[in-house]
Coordinates of C-alpha atoms (C1' of nucleotides) in Angstrom, one line a residue:
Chain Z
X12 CA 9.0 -21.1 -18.6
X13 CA 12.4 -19.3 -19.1
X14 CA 12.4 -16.2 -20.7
X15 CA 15.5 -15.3 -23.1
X16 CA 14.9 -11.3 -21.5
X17 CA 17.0 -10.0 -19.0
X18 CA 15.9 -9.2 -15.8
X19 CA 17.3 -6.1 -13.9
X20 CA 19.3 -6.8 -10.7
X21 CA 17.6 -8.3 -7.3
X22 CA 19.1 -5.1 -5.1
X23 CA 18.9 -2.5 -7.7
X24 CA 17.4 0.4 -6.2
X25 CA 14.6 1.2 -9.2
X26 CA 13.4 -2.2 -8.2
X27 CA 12.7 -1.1 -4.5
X28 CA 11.1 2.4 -5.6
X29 CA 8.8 0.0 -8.0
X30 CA 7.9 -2.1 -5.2
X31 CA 7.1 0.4 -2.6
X32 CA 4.6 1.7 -5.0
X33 CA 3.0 -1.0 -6.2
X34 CA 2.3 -1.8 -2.4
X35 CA 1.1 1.5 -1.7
X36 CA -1.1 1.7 -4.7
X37 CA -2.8 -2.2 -3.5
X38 CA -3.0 -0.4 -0.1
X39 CA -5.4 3.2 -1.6
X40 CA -6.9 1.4 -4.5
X41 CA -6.5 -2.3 -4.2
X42 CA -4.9 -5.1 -6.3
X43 CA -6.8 -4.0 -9.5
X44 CA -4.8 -0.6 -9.4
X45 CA -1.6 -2.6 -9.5
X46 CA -1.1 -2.2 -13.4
X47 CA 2.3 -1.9 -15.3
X48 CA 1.7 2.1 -15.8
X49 CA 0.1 3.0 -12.7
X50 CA 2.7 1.5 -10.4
X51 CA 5.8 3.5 -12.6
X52 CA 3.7 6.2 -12.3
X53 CA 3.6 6.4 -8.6
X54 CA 7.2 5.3 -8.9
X55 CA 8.0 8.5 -11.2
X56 CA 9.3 5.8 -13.8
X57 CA 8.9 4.5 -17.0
X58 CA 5.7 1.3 -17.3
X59 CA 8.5 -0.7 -19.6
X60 CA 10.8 -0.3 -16.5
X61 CA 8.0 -2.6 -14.3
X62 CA 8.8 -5.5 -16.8
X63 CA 12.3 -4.9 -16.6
X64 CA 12.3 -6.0 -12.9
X65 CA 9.5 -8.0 -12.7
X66 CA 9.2 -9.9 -16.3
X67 CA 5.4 -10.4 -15.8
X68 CA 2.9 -8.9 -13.4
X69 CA 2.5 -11.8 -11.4
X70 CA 6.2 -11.8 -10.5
X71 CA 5.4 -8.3 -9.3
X72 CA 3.1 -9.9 -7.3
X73 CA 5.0 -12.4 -5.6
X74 CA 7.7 -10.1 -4.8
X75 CA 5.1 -7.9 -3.4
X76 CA 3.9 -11.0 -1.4
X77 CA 7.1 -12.4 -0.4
X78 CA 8.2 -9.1 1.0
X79 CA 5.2 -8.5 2.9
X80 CA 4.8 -11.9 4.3
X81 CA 8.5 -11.8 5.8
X82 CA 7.6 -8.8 7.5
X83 CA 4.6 -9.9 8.6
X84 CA 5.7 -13.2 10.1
X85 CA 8.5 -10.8 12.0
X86 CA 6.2 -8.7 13.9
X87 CA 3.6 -11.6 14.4
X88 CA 6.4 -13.5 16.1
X89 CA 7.5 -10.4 18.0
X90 CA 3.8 -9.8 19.1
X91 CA 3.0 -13.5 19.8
X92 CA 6.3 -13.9 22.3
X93 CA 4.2 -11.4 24.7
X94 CA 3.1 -12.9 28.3
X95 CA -0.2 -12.9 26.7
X96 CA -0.1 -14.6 23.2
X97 CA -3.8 -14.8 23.1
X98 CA -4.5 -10.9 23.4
X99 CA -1.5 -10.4 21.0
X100 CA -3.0 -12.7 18.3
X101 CA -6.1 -10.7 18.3
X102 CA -4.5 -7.5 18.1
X103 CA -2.8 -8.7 15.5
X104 CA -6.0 -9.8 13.7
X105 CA -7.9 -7.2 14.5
X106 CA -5.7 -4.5 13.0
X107 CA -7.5 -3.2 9.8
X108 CA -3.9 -1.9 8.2
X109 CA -2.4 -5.4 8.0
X110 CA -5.8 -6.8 7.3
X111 CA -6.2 -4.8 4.4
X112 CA -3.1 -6.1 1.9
X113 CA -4.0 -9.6 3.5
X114 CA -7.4 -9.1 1.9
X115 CA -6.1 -7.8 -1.2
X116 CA -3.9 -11.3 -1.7
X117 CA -6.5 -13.5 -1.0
X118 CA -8.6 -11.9 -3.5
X119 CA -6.2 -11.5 -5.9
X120 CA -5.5 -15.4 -5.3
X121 CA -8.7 -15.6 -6.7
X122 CA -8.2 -14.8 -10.0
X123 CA -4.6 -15.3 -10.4
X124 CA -3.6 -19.3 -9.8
X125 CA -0.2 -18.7 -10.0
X126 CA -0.2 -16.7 -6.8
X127 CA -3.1 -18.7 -5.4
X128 CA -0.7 -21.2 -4.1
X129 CA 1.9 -19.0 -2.8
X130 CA -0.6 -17.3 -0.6
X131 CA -1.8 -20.7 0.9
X132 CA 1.8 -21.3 1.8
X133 CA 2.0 -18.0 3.6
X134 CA -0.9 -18.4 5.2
X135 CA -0.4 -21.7 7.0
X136 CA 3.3 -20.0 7.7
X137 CA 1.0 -17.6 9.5
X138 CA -1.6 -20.2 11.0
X139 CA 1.5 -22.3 12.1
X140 CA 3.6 -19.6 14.4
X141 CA 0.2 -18.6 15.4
X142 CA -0.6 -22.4 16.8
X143 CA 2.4 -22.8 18.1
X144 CA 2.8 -19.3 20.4
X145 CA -0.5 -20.1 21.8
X146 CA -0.2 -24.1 22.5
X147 CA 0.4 -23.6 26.7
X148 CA -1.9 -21.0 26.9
X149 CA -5.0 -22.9 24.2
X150 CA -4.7 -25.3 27.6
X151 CA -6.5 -22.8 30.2
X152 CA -8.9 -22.5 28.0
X153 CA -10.4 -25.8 27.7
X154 CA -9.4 -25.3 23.2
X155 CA -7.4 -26.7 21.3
X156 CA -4.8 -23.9 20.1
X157 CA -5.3 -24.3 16.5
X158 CA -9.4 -24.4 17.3
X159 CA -8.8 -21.1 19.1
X160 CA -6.8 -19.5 16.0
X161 CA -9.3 -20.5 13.5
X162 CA -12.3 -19.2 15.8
X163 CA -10.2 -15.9 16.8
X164 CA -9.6 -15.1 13.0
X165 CA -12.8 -16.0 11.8
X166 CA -14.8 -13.8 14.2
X167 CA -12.2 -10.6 13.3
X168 CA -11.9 -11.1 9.9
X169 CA -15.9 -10.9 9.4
X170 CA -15.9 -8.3 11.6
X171 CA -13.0 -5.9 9.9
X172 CA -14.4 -7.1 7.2
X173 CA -18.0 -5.8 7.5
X174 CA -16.5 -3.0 8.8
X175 CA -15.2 -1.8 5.8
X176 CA -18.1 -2.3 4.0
X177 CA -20.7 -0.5 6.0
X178 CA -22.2 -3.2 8.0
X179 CA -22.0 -3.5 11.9
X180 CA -24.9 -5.3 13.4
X181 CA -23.9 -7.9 15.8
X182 CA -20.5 -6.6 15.9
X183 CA -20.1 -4.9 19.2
X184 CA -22.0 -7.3 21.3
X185 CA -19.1 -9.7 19.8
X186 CA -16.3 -7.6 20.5
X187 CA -17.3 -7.4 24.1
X188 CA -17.5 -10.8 24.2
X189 CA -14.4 -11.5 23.1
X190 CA -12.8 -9.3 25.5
X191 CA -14.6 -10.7 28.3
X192 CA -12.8 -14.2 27.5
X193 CA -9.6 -12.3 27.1
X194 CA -9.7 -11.5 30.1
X195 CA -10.7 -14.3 31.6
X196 CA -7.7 -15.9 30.2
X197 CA -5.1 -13.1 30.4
X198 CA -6.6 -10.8 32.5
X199 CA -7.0 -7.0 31.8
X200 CA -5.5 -5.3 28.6
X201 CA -2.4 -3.5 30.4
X202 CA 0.6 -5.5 29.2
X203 CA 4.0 -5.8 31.1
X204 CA 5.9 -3.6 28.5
X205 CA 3.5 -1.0 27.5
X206 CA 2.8 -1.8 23.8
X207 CA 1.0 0.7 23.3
X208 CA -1.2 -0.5 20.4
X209 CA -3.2 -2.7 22.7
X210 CA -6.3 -0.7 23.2
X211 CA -6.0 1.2 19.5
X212 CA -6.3 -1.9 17.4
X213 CA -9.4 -3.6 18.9
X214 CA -11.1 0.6 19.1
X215 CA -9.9 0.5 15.6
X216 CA -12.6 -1.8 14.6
X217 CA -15.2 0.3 15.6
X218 CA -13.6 3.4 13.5
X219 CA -13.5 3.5 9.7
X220 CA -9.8 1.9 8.7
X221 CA -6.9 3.5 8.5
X222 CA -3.8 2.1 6.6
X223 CA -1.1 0.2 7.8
Chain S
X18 CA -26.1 11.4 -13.7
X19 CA -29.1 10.6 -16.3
X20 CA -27.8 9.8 -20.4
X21 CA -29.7 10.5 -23.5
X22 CA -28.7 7.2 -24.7
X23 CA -31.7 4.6 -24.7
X24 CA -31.2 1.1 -22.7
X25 CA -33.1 -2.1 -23.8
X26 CA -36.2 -3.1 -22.3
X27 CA -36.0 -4.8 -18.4
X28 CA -38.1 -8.1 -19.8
X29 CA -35.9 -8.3 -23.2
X30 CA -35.1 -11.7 -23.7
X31 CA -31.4 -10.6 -24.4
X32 CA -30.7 -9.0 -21.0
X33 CA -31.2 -12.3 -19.6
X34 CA -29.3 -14.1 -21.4
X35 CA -26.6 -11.4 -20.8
X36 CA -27.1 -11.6 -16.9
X37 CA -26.7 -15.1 -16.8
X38 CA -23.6 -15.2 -19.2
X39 CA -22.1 -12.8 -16.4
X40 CA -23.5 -14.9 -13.8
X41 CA -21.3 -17.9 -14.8
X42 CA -18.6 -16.3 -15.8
X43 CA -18.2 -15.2 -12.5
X44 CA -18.9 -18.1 -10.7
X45 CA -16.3 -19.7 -12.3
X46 CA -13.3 -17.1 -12.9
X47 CA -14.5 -14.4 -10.7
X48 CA -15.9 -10.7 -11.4
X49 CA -12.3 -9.6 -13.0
X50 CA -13.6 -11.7 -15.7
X51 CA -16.9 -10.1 -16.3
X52 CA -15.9 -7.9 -19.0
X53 CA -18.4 -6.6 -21.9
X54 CA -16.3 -8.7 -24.5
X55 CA -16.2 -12.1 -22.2
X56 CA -20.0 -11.6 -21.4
X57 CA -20.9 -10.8 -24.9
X58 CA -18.5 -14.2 -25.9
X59 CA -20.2 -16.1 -23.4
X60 CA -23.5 -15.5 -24.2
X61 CA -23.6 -15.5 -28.1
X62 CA -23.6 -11.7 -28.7
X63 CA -21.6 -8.6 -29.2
X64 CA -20.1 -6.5 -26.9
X65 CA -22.0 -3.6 -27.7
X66 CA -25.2 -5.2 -26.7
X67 CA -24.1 -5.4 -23.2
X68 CA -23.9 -1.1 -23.0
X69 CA -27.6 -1.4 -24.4
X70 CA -28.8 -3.2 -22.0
X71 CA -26.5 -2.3 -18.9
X72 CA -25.1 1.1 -19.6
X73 CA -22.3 0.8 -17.7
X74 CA -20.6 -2.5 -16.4
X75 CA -21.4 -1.3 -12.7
X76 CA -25.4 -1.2 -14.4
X77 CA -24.9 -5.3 -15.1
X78 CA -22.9 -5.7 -11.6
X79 CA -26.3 -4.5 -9.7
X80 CA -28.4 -5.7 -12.0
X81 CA -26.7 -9.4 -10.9
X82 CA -26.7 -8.2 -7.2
X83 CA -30.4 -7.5 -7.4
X84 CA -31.0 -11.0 -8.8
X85 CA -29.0 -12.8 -6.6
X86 CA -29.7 -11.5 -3.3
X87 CA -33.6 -11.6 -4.2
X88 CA -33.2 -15.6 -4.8
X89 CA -30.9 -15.7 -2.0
X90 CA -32.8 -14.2 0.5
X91 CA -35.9 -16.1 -0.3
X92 CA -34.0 -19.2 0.4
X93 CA -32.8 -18.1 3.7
X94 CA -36.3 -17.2 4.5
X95 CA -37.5 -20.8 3.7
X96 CA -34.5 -22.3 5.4
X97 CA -34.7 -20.5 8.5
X98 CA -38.5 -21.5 8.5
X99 CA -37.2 -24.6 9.9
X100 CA -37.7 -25.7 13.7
X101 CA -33.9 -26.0 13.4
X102 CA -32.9 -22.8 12.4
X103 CA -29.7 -23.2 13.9
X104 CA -28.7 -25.7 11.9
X105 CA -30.7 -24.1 8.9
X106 CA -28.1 -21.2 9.2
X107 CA -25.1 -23.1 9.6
X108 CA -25.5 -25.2 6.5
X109 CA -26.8 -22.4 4.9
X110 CA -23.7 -20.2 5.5
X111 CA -21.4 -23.5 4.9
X112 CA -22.6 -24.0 1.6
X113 CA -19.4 -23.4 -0.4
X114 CA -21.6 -22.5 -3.6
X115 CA -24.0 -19.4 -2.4
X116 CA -20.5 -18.2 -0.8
X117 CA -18.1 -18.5 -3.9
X118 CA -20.4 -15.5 -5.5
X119 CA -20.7 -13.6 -1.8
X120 CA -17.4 -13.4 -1.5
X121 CA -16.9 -12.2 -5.7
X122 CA -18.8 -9.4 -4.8
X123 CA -17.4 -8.4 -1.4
X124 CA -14.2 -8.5 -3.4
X125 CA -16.1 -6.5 -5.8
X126 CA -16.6 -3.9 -3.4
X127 CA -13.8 -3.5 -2.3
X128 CA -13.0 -2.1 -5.8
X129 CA -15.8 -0.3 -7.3
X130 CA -17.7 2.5 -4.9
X131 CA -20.9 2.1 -6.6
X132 CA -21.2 -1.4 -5.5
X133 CA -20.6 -1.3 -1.8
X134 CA -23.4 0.8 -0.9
X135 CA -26.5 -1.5 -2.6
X136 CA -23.7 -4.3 -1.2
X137 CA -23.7 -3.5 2.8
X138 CA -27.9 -2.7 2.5
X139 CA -27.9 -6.4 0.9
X140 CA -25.8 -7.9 3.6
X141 CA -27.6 -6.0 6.9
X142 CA -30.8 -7.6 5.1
X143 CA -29.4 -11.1 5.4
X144 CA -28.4 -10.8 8.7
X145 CA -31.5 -9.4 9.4
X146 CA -33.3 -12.1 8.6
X147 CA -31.1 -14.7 10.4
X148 CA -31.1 -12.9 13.8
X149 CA -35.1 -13.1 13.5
X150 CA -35.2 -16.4 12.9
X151 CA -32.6 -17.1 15.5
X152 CA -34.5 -15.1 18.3
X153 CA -36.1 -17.7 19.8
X154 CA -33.5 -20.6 19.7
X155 CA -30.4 -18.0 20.7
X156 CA -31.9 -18.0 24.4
X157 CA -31.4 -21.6 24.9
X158 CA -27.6 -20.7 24.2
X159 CA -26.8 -18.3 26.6
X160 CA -25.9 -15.7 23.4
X161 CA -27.6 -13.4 22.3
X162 CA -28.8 -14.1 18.4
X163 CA -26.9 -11.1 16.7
X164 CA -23.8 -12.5 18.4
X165 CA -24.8 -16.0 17.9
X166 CA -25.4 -14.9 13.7
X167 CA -22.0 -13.3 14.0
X168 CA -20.1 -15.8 15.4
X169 CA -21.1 -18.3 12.7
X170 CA -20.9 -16.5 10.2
X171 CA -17.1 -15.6 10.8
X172 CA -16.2 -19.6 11.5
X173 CA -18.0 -20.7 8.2
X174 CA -16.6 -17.7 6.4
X175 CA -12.8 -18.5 7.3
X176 CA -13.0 -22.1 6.4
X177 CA -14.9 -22.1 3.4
X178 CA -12.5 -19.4 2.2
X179 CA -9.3 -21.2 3.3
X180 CA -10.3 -24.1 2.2
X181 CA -11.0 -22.6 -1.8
X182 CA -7.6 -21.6 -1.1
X183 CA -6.2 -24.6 -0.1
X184 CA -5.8 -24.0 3.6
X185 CA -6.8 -26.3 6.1
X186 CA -5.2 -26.5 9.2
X187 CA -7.4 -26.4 12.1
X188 CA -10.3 -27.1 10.4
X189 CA -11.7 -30.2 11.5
X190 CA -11.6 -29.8 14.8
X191 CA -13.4 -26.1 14.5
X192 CA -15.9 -27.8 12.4
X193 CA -16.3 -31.0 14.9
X194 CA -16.3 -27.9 17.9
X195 CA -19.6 -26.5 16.1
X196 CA -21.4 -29.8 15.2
X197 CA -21.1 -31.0 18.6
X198 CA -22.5 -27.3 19.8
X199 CA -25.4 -27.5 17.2
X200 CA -26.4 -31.2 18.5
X201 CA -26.4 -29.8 22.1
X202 CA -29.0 -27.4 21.0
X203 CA -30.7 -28.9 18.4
X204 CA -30.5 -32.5 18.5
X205 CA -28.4 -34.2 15.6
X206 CA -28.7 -33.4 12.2
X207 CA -31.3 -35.2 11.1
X208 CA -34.9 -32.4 10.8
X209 CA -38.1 -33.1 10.5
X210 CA -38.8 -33.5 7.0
X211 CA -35.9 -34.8 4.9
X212 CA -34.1 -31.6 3.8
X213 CA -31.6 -33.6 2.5
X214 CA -28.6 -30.9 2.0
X215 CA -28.3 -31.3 5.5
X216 CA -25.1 -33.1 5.8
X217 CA -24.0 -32.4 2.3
X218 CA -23.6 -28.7 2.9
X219 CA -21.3 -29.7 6.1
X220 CA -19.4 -32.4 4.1
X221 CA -18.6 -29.9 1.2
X222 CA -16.6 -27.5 3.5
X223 CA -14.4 -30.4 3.8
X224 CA -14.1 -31.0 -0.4
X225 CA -13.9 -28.7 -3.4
X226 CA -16.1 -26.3 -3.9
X227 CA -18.6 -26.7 -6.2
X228 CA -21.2 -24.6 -8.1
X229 CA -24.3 -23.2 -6.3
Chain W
dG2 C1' -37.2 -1.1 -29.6
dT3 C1' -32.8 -3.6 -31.1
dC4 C1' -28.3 -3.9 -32.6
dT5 C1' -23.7 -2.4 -35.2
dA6 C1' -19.7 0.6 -36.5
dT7 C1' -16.5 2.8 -34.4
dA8 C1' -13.6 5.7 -31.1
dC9 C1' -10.7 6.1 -27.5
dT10 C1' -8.1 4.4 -23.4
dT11 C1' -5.3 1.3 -21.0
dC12 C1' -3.3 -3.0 -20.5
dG13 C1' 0.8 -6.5 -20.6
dA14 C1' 4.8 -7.5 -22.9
dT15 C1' 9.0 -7.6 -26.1
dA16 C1' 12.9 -6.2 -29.0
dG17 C1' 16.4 -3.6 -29.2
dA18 C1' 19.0 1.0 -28.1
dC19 C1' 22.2 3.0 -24.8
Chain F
dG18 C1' 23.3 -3.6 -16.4
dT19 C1' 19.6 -0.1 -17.4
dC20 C1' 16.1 1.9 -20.0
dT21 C1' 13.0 3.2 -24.3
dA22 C1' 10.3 2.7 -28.7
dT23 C1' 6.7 0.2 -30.0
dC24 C1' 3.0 -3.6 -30.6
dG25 C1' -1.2 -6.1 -30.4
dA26 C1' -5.0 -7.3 -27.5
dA27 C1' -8.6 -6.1 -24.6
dG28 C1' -11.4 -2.8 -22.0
dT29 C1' -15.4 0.7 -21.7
dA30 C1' -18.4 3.5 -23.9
dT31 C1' -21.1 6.3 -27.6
dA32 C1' -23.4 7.7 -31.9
dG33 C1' -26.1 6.3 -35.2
dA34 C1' -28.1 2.6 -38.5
dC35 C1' -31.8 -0.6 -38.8

DNA sequence: GTCTATACTTCGATAGAC
DNA sequence: GTCTATCGAAGTATAGAC
């Protein structure tokens, strides 16, 4: 598995500027624009320079992944330690920016095993804070909590989803539905601290997706 | 948009082979591997022979669509002929085979403009034809059938995808939370006449996925 | 109507120069 | 420690032979 190359330095800067645009370029075009020469490209870079700092493609990957998901996991525990976990969960799944790279691992899990597992860790990282914020709250509700996380991302993520692709029947009548049993739970959308992204991420749904 | 260049004949024995060549290969490594050379390798021919018959490789990737949503939605419509149709959904969008290709070509999409037009029109028509058959049952729910379709089809979608990923948690109990909803509407699983996938399709979300 | 010879582009990756 | 010259394989597509 070693490889006799050498590898340029974890905190050189090059290795950043490659990064950044390999994520943008997976954010405008998807994983399958994510190629040695396009990424330096973007980067203003040589395409050898890519294998410098990341020997193969998939290592691109994984630091791509690794970064992302350690951000990710910051600002879901940030949201998720609201007064009202259950409305912050589904802001946070109903955002189309951070769905968007999510979608692009999990397909690109699909054709790449060496990531494939990796992303499964991640995930249940995610599903796992997700559980726990939500535990004394799942109680009100007559759910489980981790019932109510897998229902709450299966019902945005086919409806971002969808969304992207052109199709919306069904998808309003949802929404509303879910709101109602927000509300319910946690009462109106107005949080303590105004966070103002409440109402934008759920409208966002209904509006062609922006990036993150 | 129109070329000069001749194409081979719709009925040619050839094209068929080559569309089911393409069919398995991306059943089993996913649509990055449909490439003219693998197609051509898989089904006994040369490369060139798919441009004959599929100009370009987005010609073969509708040409598969058209196929596969034709036999798919014909076995929806006989499904959802059931006096279970409920149930006749559920296993239907459980069954970890008809998704595996679904989800190749959503991730398709996602990647290739031409697709996710003739994609979306194929979806809406599926959904179509489950909120029909739904219409009478959804009543007895309290939902209404678009919501009802909705709703299942994100819950089936997020664990048959997790579970090709090797996710899990949260699972059983989501799955045990619909079963007991489906026997309060419908009786237990057991229909009319034997359609023996019945519990298989359930079961399967819960092992590896295997072929459709 | 069917298939082949061939061109051109882009890809990932390595060895070796600075 | 950083970058460049270069390779071999694979991809799509066309023009033209049978």
């Amino acid at each position: 598995m070693a490889s006799p190359r050498r590898i340029g330095a974890p905190d050189a800067k090059n290795r950043a500027v490659l990064l950044d645009a390999a994520e943008q370029l997976m954010l405008d075009e998807g994983y399958a624009a994510v190629t040695s020469r396009r990424v330096a490209a973007k980067a203003g870079l040589k395409p050898q320079l890519v294998h410098y700092y990341f020997r193969t493609m998939d290592d691109l990957f994984l630091a791509m992944l690794a970064r992302q998901s350690e951000a990710g996991l910051d600002r879901q525990a940030k949201a998720l330690a609201s007064d009202r976990p259950l409305r912050a969960l589904w802001e946070l799944v109903t955002d189309p920016g951070g769905n968007v790279m999510t979608m692009e691992f999990v397909a690109l899990a699909n054709h790449r095993k060496t990531i494939r597992a990796e992303i499964a860790r991640v995930a249940e990282q995610f599903r796992a804070g997700q559980i726990d914020a939500i535990t004394q709250v799942g109680e009100r509700y007559g759910l489980p909590p981790d019932v109510l996380v897998v229902l709450m991302t299966g019902i945005s993520q086919v409806i971002v989803h969808e969304r992207a692709l052109g199709v919306s029947t069904g998808h309003e009548p949802t929404l509303a539905l879910v709101e109602e049993h927000l509300r319910r739970l946690e009462g109106p959308a107005e949080p303590t601290e105004p966070t103002e992204p409440a109402v934008a991420a759920v409208a966002a749904v209904a509006e062609p997706g922006a990036g993150s």
